[in-house]
PDB file of C-alpha atoms and ligand atoms in Angstrom:
ATOM      1  CA  MET A   1     -77.680  -8.358 -15.493  1.00 37.00           C
ATOM      2  CA  THR A   2     -77.955 -11.327 -13.190  1.00 39.00           C
ATOM      3  CA  ALA A   3     -77.750 -11.268  -9.403  1.00 41.00           C
ATOM      4  CA  ARG A   4     -74.308 -12.886  -9.384  1.00 45.00           C
ATOM      5  CA  PRO A   5     -72.125  -9.802  -9.886  1.00 46.00           C
ATOM      6  CA  ALA A   6     -73.828  -8.045  -6.974  1.00 42.00           C
ATOM      7  CA  VAL A   7     -73.213 -11.005  -4.673  1.00 46.00           C
ATOM      8  CA  THR A   8     -69.633 -11.262  -5.848  1.00 50.00           C
ATOM      9  CA  ASN A   9     -69.083  -7.565  -5.235  1.00 49.00           C
ATOM     10  CA  ARG A  10     -70.481  -7.796  -1.746  1.00 50.00           C
ATOM     11  CA  ARG A  11     -68.158 -10.734  -1.050  1.00 54.00           C
ATOM     12  CA  LEU A  12     -65.158  -8.916  -2.485  1.00 52.00           C
ATOM     13  CA  THR A  13     -65.711  -5.692  -0.583  1.00 50.00           C
ATOM     14  CA  GLY A  14     -66.383  -7.573   2.615  1.00 50.00           C
ATOM     15  CA  ILE A  15     -69.048  -7.634   5.270  1.00 51.00           C
ATOM     16  CA  GLY A  16     -68.954  -7.831   9.050  1.00 52.00           C
ATOM     17  CA  MET A  17     -66.841 -10.933   9.501  1.00 52.00           C
ATOM     18  CA  THR A  18     -64.065  -9.512   7.377  1.00 63.00           C
ATOM     19  CA  SER A  19     -63.704  -6.470   9.626  1.00 80.00           C
ATOM     20  CA  ALA A  20     -60.264  -5.165  10.498  1.00 87.00           C
ATOM     21  CA  ARG A  21     -60.731  -6.298  14.080  1.00 90.00           C
ATOM     22  CA  THR A  22     -61.433  -9.900  13.055  1.00 91.00           C
ATOM     23  CA  ARG A  23     -58.277  -9.965  10.975  1.00 94.00           C
ATOM     24  CA  ASP A  24     -56.242  -8.251  13.712  1.00 94.00           C
ATOM     25  CA  ARG A  25     -57.252 -11.040  16.092  1.00 96.00           C
ATOM     26  CA  LEU A  26     -55.974 -13.654  13.654  1.00 97.00           C
ATOM     27  CA  ILE A  27     -52.652 -11.836  13.237  1.00 98.00           C
ATOM     28  CA  ALA A  28     -52.277 -11.514  17.014  1.00 98.00           C
ATOM     29  CA  ARG A  29     -52.826 -15.229  17.366  1.00 97.00           C
ATOM     30  CA  LEU A  30     -50.231 -16.064  14.721  1.00 98.00           C
ATOM     31  CA  ARG A  31     -47.724 -13.855  16.542  1.00 98.00           C
ATOM     32  CA  GLU A  32     -48.487 -15.656  19.816  1.00 97.00           C
ATOM     33  CA  GLN A  33     -47.868 -18.943  18.029  1.00 96.00           C
ATOM     34  CA  GLY A  34     -44.398 -17.741  17.047  1.00 96.00           C
ATOM     35  CA  ILE A  35     -44.779 -16.302  13.528  1.00 97.00           C
ATOM     36  CA  GLU A  36     -42.359 -13.373  13.370  1.00 97.00           C
ATOM     37  CA  HIS A  37     -42.070 -12.589   9.668  1.00 97.00           C
ATOM     38  CA  GLU A  38     -43.765  -9.180   9.433  1.00 97.00           C
ATOM     39  CA  ASP A  39     -44.310  -9.223   5.666  1.00 98.00           C
ATOM     40  CA  VAL A  40     -45.938 -12.637   5.881  1.00 98.00           C
ATOM     41  CA  LEU A  41     -48.209 -11.468   8.720  1.00 98.00           C
ATOM     42  CA  GLU A  42     -49.203  -8.400   6.687  1.00 97.00           C
ATOM     43  CA  ARG A  43     -49.960 -10.543   3.671  1.00 98.00           C
ATOM     44  CA  ILE A  44     -52.145 -12.886   5.720  1.00 98.00           C
ATOM     45  CA  ARG A  45     -53.991  -9.866   7.044  1.00 96.00           C
ATOM     46  CA  GLY A  46     -54.568  -8.674   3.491  1.00 96.00           C
ATOM     47  CA  VAL A  47     -55.715 -11.874   1.755  1.00 97.00           C
ATOM     48  CA  PRO A  48     -59.522 -12.254   1.902  1.00 95.00           C
ATOM     49  CA  ARG A  49     -59.631 -15.844   3.178  1.00 96.00           C
ATOM     50  CA  HIS A  50     -63.450 -15.825   3.210  1.00 95.00           C
ATOM     51  CA  LEU A  51     -63.405 -15.850  -0.611  1.00 95.00           C
ATOM     52  CA  PHE A  52     -61.655 -19.234  -0.648  1.00 97.00           C
ATOM     53  CA  VAL A  53     -64.312 -21.085   1.357  1.00 96.00           C
ATOM     54  CA  ASP A  54     -67.977 -21.762   0.833  1.00 94.00           C
ATOM     55  CA  GLU A  55     -70.228 -18.847   1.826  1.00 92.00           C
ATOM     56  CA  ALA A  56     -71.724 -20.964   4.601  1.00 93.00           C
ATOM     57  CA  LEU A  57     -68.273 -21.120   6.257  1.00 94.00           C
ATOM     58  CA  ALA A  58     -67.259 -17.524   5.575  1.00 92.00           C
ATOM     59  CA  SER A  59     -67.998 -16.434   9.147  1.00 91.00           C
ATOM     60  CA  ARG A  60     -65.225 -18.809  10.319  1.00 94.00           C
ATOM     61  CA  ALA A  61     -62.699 -17.832   7.668  1.00 95.00           C
ATOM     62  CA  TYR A  62     -60.538 -15.741  10.044  1.00 96.00           C
ATOM     63  CA  GLU A  63     -60.275 -18.420  12.704  1.00 96.00           C
ATOM     64  CA  ASP A  64     -56.880 -20.090  12.841  1.00 96.00           C
ATOM     65  CA  THR A  65     -58.234 -23.404  11.690  1.00 96.00           C
ATOM     66  CA  ALA A  66     -58.430 -25.638   8.619  1.00 95.00           C
ATOM     67  CA  LEU A  67     -61.908 -25.721   7.050  1.00 96.00           C
ATOM     68  CA  PRO A  68     -63.495 -28.112   4.533  1.00 96.00           C
ATOM     69  CA  ILE A  69     -63.368 -27.090   0.858  1.00 96.00           C
ATOM     70  CA  GLY A  70     -65.162 -30.160  -0.517  1.00 96.00           C
ATOM     71  CA  HIS A  71     -63.813 -33.342  -2.137  1.00 95.00           C
ATOM     72  CA  GLY A  72     -62.461 -34.465   1.260  1.00 94.00           C
ATOM     73  CA  GLN A  73     -59.888 -31.642   1.296  1.00 95.00           C
ATOM     74  CA  THR A  74     -59.291 -28.639   3.542  1.00 95.00           C
ATOM     75  CA  ILE A  75     -58.043 -25.076   3.239  1.00 96.00           C
ATOM     76  CA  SER A  76     -54.805 -24.966   5.241  1.00 94.00           C
ATOM     77  CA  GLN A  77     -54.759 -23.397   8.690  1.00 95.00           C
ATOM     78  CA  PRO A  78     -53.418 -19.796   8.538  1.00 98.00           C
ATOM     79  CA  PHE A  79     -50.658 -20.682  11.036  1.00 97.00           C
ATOM     80  CA  VAL A  80     -49.416 -23.459   8.765  1.00 96.00           C
ATOM     81  CA  VAL A  81     -49.596 -21.222   5.683  1.00 98.00           C
ATOM     82  CA  ALA A  82     -47.614 -18.528   7.524  1.00 98.00           C
ATOM     83  CA  LEU A  83     -45.034 -21.054   8.731  1.00 97.00           C
ATOM     84  CA  MET A  84     -44.536 -22.650   5.310  1.00 98.00           C
ATOM     85  CA  THR A  85     -44.405 -19.310   3.506  1.00 98.00           C
ATOM     86  CA  ALA A  86     -41.835 -17.933   5.945  1.00 98.00           C
ATOM     87  CA  ALA A  87     -39.799 -21.162   5.759  1.00 98.00           C
ATOM     88  CA  LEU A  88     -39.684 -20.877   1.987  1.00 98.00           C
ATOM     89  CA  ILE A  89     -38.851 -17.159   1.651  1.00 97.00           C
ATOM     90  CA  GLU A  90     -36.687 -16.527   4.762  1.00 94.00           C
ATOM     91  CA  GLY A  91     -33.348 -14.936   3.880  1.00 90.00           C
ATOM     92  CA  SER A  92     -33.782 -14.686   0.143  1.00 90.00           C
ATOM     93  CA  ALA A  93     -37.098 -15.495  -1.507  1.00 92.00           C
ATOM     94  CA  PRO A  94     -37.084 -17.977  -4.390  1.00 95.00           C
ATOM     95  CA  ARG A  95     -38.004 -16.610  -7.815  1.00 97.00           C
ATOM     96  CA  LYS A  96     -39.658 -19.641  -9.368  1.00 98.00           C
ATOM     97  CA  VAL A  97     -41.755 -21.866  -7.132  1.00 98.00           C
ATOM     98  CA  LEU A  98     -43.512 -25.173  -7.703  1.00 98.00           C
ATOM     99  CA  GLU A  99     -46.524 -25.701  -5.450  1.00 98.00           C
ATOM    100  CA  VAL A 100     -48.018 -29.178  -5.144  1.00 98.00           C
ATOM    101  CA  GLY A 101     -51.628 -29.227  -3.893  1.00 98.00           C
ATOM    102  CA  THR A 102     -53.295 -25.949  -4.939  1.00 98.00           C
ATOM    103  CA  GLY A 103     -56.443 -26.856  -3.013  1.00 97.00           C
ATOM    104  CA  CYS A 104     -58.563 -23.706  -2.943  1.00 98.00           C
ATOM    105  CA  GLY A 105     -55.561 -21.510  -3.780  1.00 98.00           C
ATOM    106  CA  TYR A 106     -55.251 -19.765  -0.422  1.00 98.00           C
ATOM    107  CA  GLN A 107     -51.603 -20.723   0.176  1.00 98.00           C
ATOM    108  CA  THR A 108     -50.891 -19.757  -3.446  1.00 98.00           C
ATOM    109  CA  ALA A 109     -52.426 -16.310  -2.913  1.00 98.00           C
ATOM    110  CA  VAL A 110     -50.444 -15.697   0.277  1.00 98.00           C
ATOM    111  CA  LEU A 111     -47.147 -16.664  -1.379  1.00 98.00           C
ATOM    112  CA  ALA A 112     -47.706 -14.941  -4.750  1.00 98.00           C
ATOM    113  CA  PRO A 113     -46.350 -11.422  -4.027  1.00 98.00           C
ATOM    114  CA  PHE A 114     -43.110 -12.756  -2.536  1.00 98.00           C
ATOM    115  CA  VAL A 115     -41.947 -14.618  -5.637  1.00 98.00           C
ATOM    116  CA  ALA A 116     -41.736 -13.996  -9.378  1.00 98.00           C
ATOM    117  CA  THR A 117     -43.764 -16.997 -10.553  1.00 98.00           C
ATOM    118  CA  ILE A 118     -45.666 -19.905  -9.024  1.00 98.00           C
ATOM    119  CA  TYR A 119     -46.416 -23.121 -10.897  1.00 98.00           C
ATOM    120  CA  SER A 120     -49.196 -24.813  -8.952  1.00 98.00           C
ATOM    121  CA  VAL A 121     -50.435 -28.374  -9.506  1.00 98.00           C
ATOM    122  CA  GLU A 122     -53.682 -29.880  -8.175  1.00 98.00           C
ATOM    123  CA  ARG A 123     -54.922 -33.444  -8.788  1.00 98.00           C
ATOM    124  CA  ILE A 124     -58.666 -32.739  -8.244  1.00 98.00           C
ATOM    125  CA  ALA A 125     -60.105 -31.042 -11.330  1.00 98.00           C
ATOM    126  CA  ALA A 126     -62.967 -29.268  -9.542  1.00 98.00           C
ATOM    127  CA  LEU A 127     -60.597 -27.641  -7.012  1.00 98.00           C
ATOM    128  CA  HIS A 128     -58.155 -26.664  -9.751  1.00 98.00           C
ATOM    129  CA  VAL A 129     -60.936 -24.906 -11.690  1.00 98.00           C
ATOM    130  CA  ARG A 130     -62.303 -23.133  -8.623  1.00 98.00           C
ATOM    131  CA  ALA A 131     -58.888 -21.944  -7.439  1.00 98.00           C
ATOM    132  CA  ARG A 132     -58.118 -20.574 -10.874  1.00 98.00           C
ATOM    133  CA  ARG A 133     -61.328 -18.519 -10.790  1.00 98.00           C
ATOM    134  CA  VAL A 134     -60.691 -17.098  -7.300  1.00 98.00           C
ATOM    135  CA  LEU A 135     -57.101 -16.097  -8.106  1.00 98.00           C
ATOM    136  CA  ARG A 136     -58.298 -14.439 -11.298  1.00 98.00           C
ATOM    137  CA  ASP A 137     -60.971 -12.502  -9.365  1.00 97.00           C
ATOM    138  CA  LEU A 138     -58.232 -11.337  -6.979  1.00 97.00           C
ATOM    139  CA  LYS A 139     -56.095 -10.280  -9.979  1.00 98.00           C
ATOM    140  CA  ILE A 140     -53.180 -12.479  -8.938  1.00 98.00           C
ATOM    141  CA  ALA A 141     -51.411 -12.850 -12.263  1.00 97.00           C
ATOM    142  CA  ASN A 142     -48.057 -14.569 -11.560  1.00 98.00           C
ATOM    143  CA  VAL A 143     -49.497 -18.061 -11.039  1.00 98.00           C
ATOM    144  CA  PHE A 144     -49.691 -20.828 -13.645  1.00 98.00           C
ATOM    145  CA  MET A 145     -52.009 -23.664 -12.670  1.00 98.00           C
ATOM    146  CA  ARG A 146     -52.280 -27.209 -13.849  1.00 98.00           C
ATOM    147  CA  HIS A 147     -54.579 -30.167 -13.253  1.00 98.00           C
ATOM    148  CA  GLY A 148     -51.946 -32.839 -12.716  1.00 98.00           C
ATOM    149  CA  ASP A 149     -50.244 -35.266 -10.372  1.00 98.00           C
ATOM    150  CA  GLY A 150     -47.678 -33.461  -8.244  1.00 98.00           C
ATOM    151  CA  PHE A 151     -45.752 -36.695  -7.641  1.00 98.00           C
ATOM    152  CA  GLU A 152     -44.317 -35.939 -11.072  1.00 98.00           C
ATOM    153  CA  GLY A 153     -43.655 -32.277 -10.381  1.00 98.00           C
ATOM    154  CA  TRP A 154     -43.997 -30.052 -13.463  1.00 98.00           C
ATOM    155  CA  PRO A 155     -40.937 -30.943 -15.576  1.00 98.00           C
ATOM    156  CA  PRO A 156     -41.052 -28.360 -18.401  1.00 97.00           C
ATOM    157  CA  TYR A 157     -40.451 -25.424 -16.041  1.00 98.00           C
ATOM    158  CA  ALA A 158     -37.923 -27.145 -13.752  1.00 98.00           C
ATOM    159  CA  PRO A 159     -35.635 -26.494 -11.978  1.00 98.00           C
ATOM    160  CA  TYR A 160     -37.471 -24.577  -9.239  1.00 98.00           C
ATOM    161  CA  ASP A 161     -35.790 -22.334  -6.644  1.00 98.00           C
ATOM    162  CA  GLY A 162     -38.530 -23.292  -4.217  1.00 98.00           C
ATOM    163  CA  ILE A 163     -40.958 -26.201  -3.898  1.00 98.00           C
ATOM    164  CA  LEU A 164     -43.874 -26.148  -1.474  1.00 98.00           C
ATOM    165  CA  VAL A 165     -45.901 -29.314  -0.968  1.00 98.00           C
ATOM    166  CA  ALA A 166     -49.246 -28.978   0.836  1.00 97.00           C
ATOM    167  CA  ALA A 167     -49.960 -32.678   1.363  1.00 96.00           C
ATOM    168  CA  ALA A 168     -48.058 -35.325   3.303  1.00 97.00           C
ATOM    169  CA  SER A 169     -46.149 -38.353   2.132  1.00 97.00           C
ATOM    170  CA  ALA A 170     -43.829 -40.900   3.750  1.00 95.00           C
ATOM    171  CA  ARG A 171     -40.945 -39.419   1.780  1.00 95.00           C
ATOM    172  CA  VAL A 172     -40.221 -36.630  -0.665  1.00 98.00           C
ATOM    173  CA  PRO A 173     -41.110 -37.774  -4.217  1.00 98.00           C
ATOM    174  CA  ALA A 174     -37.991 -38.373  -6.320  1.00 98.00           C
ATOM    175  CA  ALA A 175     -39.206 -36.095  -9.137  1.00 98.00           C
ATOM    176  CA  LEU A 176     -39.408 -33.167  -6.715  1.00 98.00           C
ATOM    177  CA  LEU A 177     -35.841 -33.752  -5.470  1.00 98.00           C
ATOM    178  CA  GLU A 178     -34.702 -33.747  -9.093  1.00 98.00           C
ATOM    179  CA  GLN A 179     -36.631 -30.610  -9.991  1.00 98.00           C
ATOM    180  CA  LEU A 180     -35.237 -28.561  -7.084  1.00 98.00           C
ATOM    181  CA  ALA A 181     -32.514 -26.159  -8.242  1.00 98.00           C
ATOM    182  CA  ASN A 182     -29.089 -26.195  -6.629  1.00 97.00           C
ATOM    183  CA  GLY A 183     -29.372 -23.960  -3.541  1.00 97.00           C
ATOM    184  CA  GLY A 184     -33.168 -24.214  -3.723  1.00 98.00           C
ATOM    185  CA  ARG A 185     -35.497 -25.069  -0.843  1.00 98.00           C
ATOM    186  CA  LEU A 186     -38.318 -27.536  -0.518  1.00 98.00           C
ATOM    187  CA  VAL A 187     -40.881 -27.381   2.306  1.00 98.00           C
ATOM    188  CA  MET A 188     -43.156 -30.376   2.829  1.00 98.00           C
ATOM    189  CA  PRO A 189     -44.858 -32.451   5.546  1.00 98.00           C
ATOM    190  CA  VAL A 190     -43.388 -35.946   5.735  1.00 97.00           C
ATOM    191  CA  GLY A 191     -44.101 -39.027   7.786  1.00 94.00           C
ATOM    192  CA  PRO A 192     -46.982 -41.352   8.606  1.00 85.00           C
ATOM    193  CA  ASP A 193     -50.481 -40.166   9.589  1.00 78.00           C
ATOM    194  CA  ARG A 194     -50.517 -38.373  12.946  1.00 82.00           C
ATOM    195  CA  GLU A 195     -46.726 -38.275  13.115  1.00 89.00           C
ATOM    196  CA  GLN A 196     -45.961 -35.876  10.304  1.00 96.00           C
ATOM    197  CA  GLN A 197     -43.160 -33.376  10.554  1.00 96.00           C
ATOM    198  CA  LEU A 198     -42.711 -30.276   8.468  1.00 97.00           C
ATOM    199  CA  LEU A 199     -39.438 -30.746   6.634  1.00 98.00           C
ATOM    200  CA  ARG A 200     -37.257 -28.143   4.907  1.00 98.00           C
ATOM    201  CA  LEU A 201     -34.631 -29.381   2.485  1.00 98.00           C
ATOM    202  CA  THR A 202     -31.936 -27.211   0.939  1.00 98.00           C
ATOM    203  CA  ARG A 203     -30.205 -28.664  -2.090  1.00 98.00           C
ATOM    204  CA  ARG A 204     -26.388 -28.547  -2.197  1.00 98.00           C
ATOM    205  CA  GLY A 205     -25.458 -30.352  -5.396  1.00 97.00           C
ATOM    206  CA  ASP A 206     -26.339 -33.971  -4.829  1.00 96.00           C
ATOM    207  CA  THR A 207     -26.921 -33.621  -1.101  1.00 98.00           C
ATOM    208  CA  TYR A 208     -29.944 -32.195   0.668  1.00 98.00           C
ATOM    209  CA  GLU A 209     -29.656 -30.450   4.039  1.00 98.00           C
ATOM    210  CA  ARG A 210     -32.577 -31.405   6.291  1.00 97.00           C
ATOM    211  CA  GLU A 211     -34.280 -29.290   8.937  1.00 97.00           C
ATOM    212  CA  LEU A 212     -37.368 -30.309  10.888  1.00 96.00           C
ATOM    213  CA  LEU A 213     -39.673 -27.341  11.556  1.00 95.00           C
ATOM    214  CA  GLY A 214     -42.199 -29.009  13.876  1.00 93.00           C
ATOM    215  CA  PRO A 215     -45.163 -31.388  13.909  1.00 93.00           C
ATOM    216  CA  ALA A 216     -47.822 -31.091  11.213  1.00 91.00           C
ATOM    217  CA  THR A 217     -51.193 -32.531  10.186  1.00 92.00           C
ATOM    218  CA  PHE A 218     -51.897 -32.575   6.461  1.00 94.00           C
ATOM    219  CA  VAL A 219     -54.110 -34.559   4.110  1.00 93.00           C
ATOM    220  CA  PRO A 220     -52.184 -37.260   2.211  1.00 95.00           C
ATOM    221  CA  LEU A 221     -50.407 -36.744  -1.086  1.00 97.00           C
ATOM    222  CA  LEU A 222     -52.259 -39.104  -3.436  1.00 97.00           C
ATOM    223  CA  LYS A 223     -51.280 -40.532  -6.804  1.00 96.00           C
ATOM    224  CA  GLY A 224     -53.261 -40.027 -10.008  1.00 95.00           C
ATOM    225  CA  LEU A 225     -55.979 -37.595 -11.033  1.00 96.00           C
ATOM    226  CA  SER A 226     -59.511 -37.115  -9.823  1.00 94.00           C
TER     227      SER A 226
HETATM  228  N1  SAH B   1     -52.807 -25.189   0.780  1.00 54.15           N
HETATM  229  C1  SAH B   1     -54.087 -25.514   0.193  1.00 54.15           C
HETATM  230  C2  SAH B   1     -54.707 -26.738   0.787  1.00 54.15           C
HETATM  231  C3  SAH B   1     -54.105 -27.925   0.362  1.00 54.15           C
HETATM  232  S1  SAH B   1     -54.955 -29.386   0.841  1.00 54.15           S
HETATM  233  C4  SAH B   1     -55.039 -24.394   0.448  1.00 54.15           C
HETATM  234  O1  SAH B   1     -54.653 -23.411   1.029  1.00 54.15           O
HETATM  235  O2  SAH B   1     -56.182 -24.561   0.060  1.00 54.15           O
HETATM  236  C5  SAH B   1     -53.917 -30.445  -0.116  1.00 54.15           C
HETATM  237  C6  SAH B   1     -54.248 -30.464  -1.575  1.00 54.15           C
HETATM  238  O3  SAH B   1     -53.295 -31.317  -2.190  1.00 54.15           O
HETATM  239  C7  SAH B   1     -55.622 -31.059  -1.882  1.00 54.15           C
HETATM  240  O4  SAH B   1     -56.354 -30.172  -2.666  1.00 54.15           O
HETATM  241  C8  SAH B   1     -55.293 -32.339  -2.637  1.00 54.15           C
HETATM  242  O5  SAH B   1     -56.225 -32.674  -3.641  1.00 54.15           O
HETATM  243  C9  SAH B   1     -53.945 -31.994  -3.233  1.00 54.15           C
HETATM  244  N2  SAH B   1     -53.132 -33.150  -3.623  1.00 54.15           N
HETATM  245  C10 SAH B   1     -52.956 -34.333  -2.972  1.00 54.15           C
HETATM  246  N3  SAH B   1     -52.127 -35.133  -3.665  1.00 54.15           N
HETATM  247  C11 SAH B   1     -51.752 -34.449  -4.786  1.00 54.15           C
HETATM  248  C12 SAH B   1     -50.910 -34.753  -5.897  1.00 54.15           C
HETATM  249  N4  SAH B   1     -50.286 -35.911  -6.020  1.00 54.15           N
HETATM  250  N5  SAH B   1     -50.769 -33.802  -6.842  1.00 54.15           N
HETATM  251  C13 SAH B   1     -51.394 -32.612  -6.762  1.00 54.15           C
HETATM  252  N6  SAH B   1     -52.203 -32.266  -5.738  1.00 54.15           N
HETATM  253  C14 SAH B   1     -52.390 -33.191  -4.761  1.00 54.15           C
END
């Protein structure tokens, strides 16, 4: 036996900073910020966000803030994860979802119980590998993950009832518009740095209804693999 399982167990069962009160404070803050979807709030309360960040940052895991996850990337702010999840599942939840930008897998974990299957693509190999391990430890089994460039979507499993993009671009990549099912929804930050807006598109045949959900700050959607 090595020391690792013991450490992992301690992290999984939780220590002080993962106390119910710490999580309650986060949920209260999300409510104040306007998140009303009760099932989403409950899910955020239940997902152990401290497992998705480095141990040195675990004490800040239940703050409503983005935190570094290495490779110049961040774990999304809980408010943004709640907003995007609710925007995607409101009314009727999609069954098959494409996620672009797995990052550490936190958004994936929050969304997983609301949908049948998630196909999640990440361009940075090290993040892809780490996210896969964390989701496996949490026994989240309805997620397929790929090291790939999300600009291309994930064609073999298209069309998707929902597409969630966790990085910003000037416009929605053409492949993602094509891979969205009729009636499906896409949620994504669009626009130039510092002026991004969270956009929700609903496909109606060859037209796409647009709704702007508010300002956003995301890392850029980048081409190619790393
Ligand atoms: N929601 C994630 C954080 C996403 S940060 C979480 O909770 O951790 C955005 C992620 O998108 C980064 O990991 C970045 O590497 C990834 N990304 C950027 N461009 C991409 C692309 N073209 N294809 C796939 N992933 C991309």
